[in-house]
Amino acid sequence: MAAVRLAYRHVFHLISGPVYAALVLPVVRGRNWARVTISFLPGGQFIGRFVVWVLFHTSGAHAALLAGWTLSVIVLALLWIPAASRRHFRPART
């Protein structure tokens, strides 16, 4: 079971790392589709952390999960709530 957990973690990071990296420039350029895409990724991770919470019963893992949940909420809030963020992602008017 430990090998399965380890393999899942490596596969997840090998896939999600490049996806996040590929979304950096479109987000900086104000592409709304990138904001939506990058919002679904931590949203999925937020839900997936509940599974990890159940699988790992150590306080260190739980502390890391709490930090991850907090970071996900902060990033999602910064992408959607501030007026400056909404202006940044507003479609260009021609």
Short mmCIF file of C-alpha atoms in Angstrom, two decimals:
data_model
loop_
_atom_site.label_atom_id
_atom_site.label_comp_id
_atom_site.label_asym_id
_atom_site.label_seq_id
_atom_site.Cartn_x
_atom_site.Cartn_y
_atom_site.Cartn_z
CA MET A 1 0.00 0.00 0.00
CA ALA A 2 2.87 2.37 0.76
CA ALA A 3 4.27 1.81 -2.74
CA VAL A 4 0.91 2.72 -4.27
CA ARG A 5 0.76 5.94 -2.24
CA LEU A 6 4.29 6.84 -3.26
CA ALA A 7 3.65 6.11 -6.94
CA TYR A 8 0.42 8.15 -6.92
CA ARG A 9 2.20 11.11 -5.36
CA HIS A 10 4.96 11.07 -7.96
CA VAL A 11 2.58 10.68 -10.90
CA PHE A 12 0.36 13.47 -9.59
CA HIS A 13 3.28 15.89 -9.21
CA LEU A 14 4.78 14.93 -12.57
CA ILE A 15 1.48 15.84 -14.22
CA SER A 16 0.31 18.83 -12.18
CA GLY A 17 3.68 20.61 -12.02
CA PRO A 18 3.98 21.18 -15.78
CA VAL A 19 0.27 22.08 -16.01
CA TYR A 20 0.69 24.83 -13.41
CA ALA A 21 3.87 26.01 -15.13
CA ALA A 22 2.11 26.17 -18.50
CA LEU A 23 -0.65 28.31 -17.00
CA VAL A 24 1.63 30.96 -15.49
CA LEU A 25 1.99 33.14 -18.60
CA PRO A 26 -1.70 33.03 -19.61
CA VAL A 27 -2.70 34.02 -16.06
CA VAL A 28 -0.19 36.88 -16.03
CA ARG A 29 -1.50 38.00 -19.42
CA GLY A 30 -5.04 38.13 -18.03
CA ARG A 31 -6.57 35.21 -19.93
CA ASN A 32 -9.81 34.35 -18.17
CA TRP A 33 -9.81 30.73 -19.40
CA ALA A 34 -6.47 30.28 -17.59
CA ARG A 35 -7.95 31.71 -14.38
CA VAL A 36 -10.83 29.25 -14.61
CA THR A 37 -8.49 26.35 -15.37
CA ILE A 38 -6.07 27.23 -12.59
CA SER A 39 -9.05 27.51 -10.20
CA PHE A 40 -10.19 23.95 -10.90
CA LEU A 41 -6.74 22.51 -10.18
CA PRO A 42 -6.46 23.63 -6.53
CA GLY A 43 -10.17 22.96 -6.15
CA GLY A 44 -9.54 19.33 -7.07
CA GLN A 45 -6.51 19.23 -4.82
CA PHE A 46 -8.61 20.68 -2.00
CA ILE A 47 -11.01 17.75 -2.30
CA GLY A 48 -8.22 15.20 -2.78
CA ARG A 49 -6.59 16.24 0.47
CA PHE A 50 -9.52 14.70 2.34
CA VAL A 51 -8.49 11.31 0.95
CA VAL A 52 -4.91 11.88 2.06
CA TRP A 53 -6.18 12.97 5.50
CA VAL A 54 -7.81 9.56 5.89
CA LEU A 55 -4.84 7.58 4.53
CA PHE A 56 -2.13 9.27 6.60
CA HIS A 57 -2.72 9.39 10.33
CA THR A 58 0.35 11.39 11.35
CA SER A 59 0.23 14.88 12.79
CA GLY A 60 2.91 16.02 10.33
CA ALA A 61 0.79 14.97 7.37
CA HIS A 62 -2.26 16.62 8.86
CA ALA A 63 -0.35 19.86 9.45
CA ALA A 64 0.83 19.84 5.82
CA LEU A 65 -2.74 19.23 4.64
CA LEU A 66 -4.05 22.12 6.73
CA ALA A 67 -1.37 24.37 5.24
CA GLY A 68 -2.32 23.17 1.75
CA TRP A 69 -6.02 23.83 2.35
CA THR A 70 -5.22 27.30 3.62
CA LEU A 71 -2.99 28.07 0.64
CA SER A 72 -5.66 26.82 -1.81
CA VAL A 73 -8.31 29.05 -0.24
CA ILE A 74 -5.98 32.07 -0.34
CA VAL A 75 -5.02 31.52 -3.99
CA LEU A 76 -8.64 31.02 -5.07
CA ALA A 77 -9.72 34.11 -3.15
CA LEU A 78 -6.96 36.22 -4.71
CA LEU A 79 -7.92 35.03 -8.20
CA TRP A 80 -11.60 35.89 -7.86
CA ILE A 81 -12.43 38.35 -5.06
CA PRO A 82 -10.29 41.52 -5.38
CA ALA A 83 -11.54 44.17 -7.80
CA ALA A 84 -8.04 44.45 -9.26
CA SER A 85 -8.12 40.76 -10.10
CA ARG A 86 -11.50 41.05 -11.78
CA ARG A 87 -10.24 44.01 -13.84
CA HIS A 88 -7.07 42.10 -14.81
CA PHE A 89 -9.11 39.20 -16.22
CA ARG A 90 -11.77 41.36 -17.90
CA PRO A 91 -12.07 40.74 -21.65
CA ALA A 92 -10.33 43.35 -23.78
CA ARG A 93 -12.73 45.79 -25.41
CA THR A 94 -12.19 46.65 -29.03
#
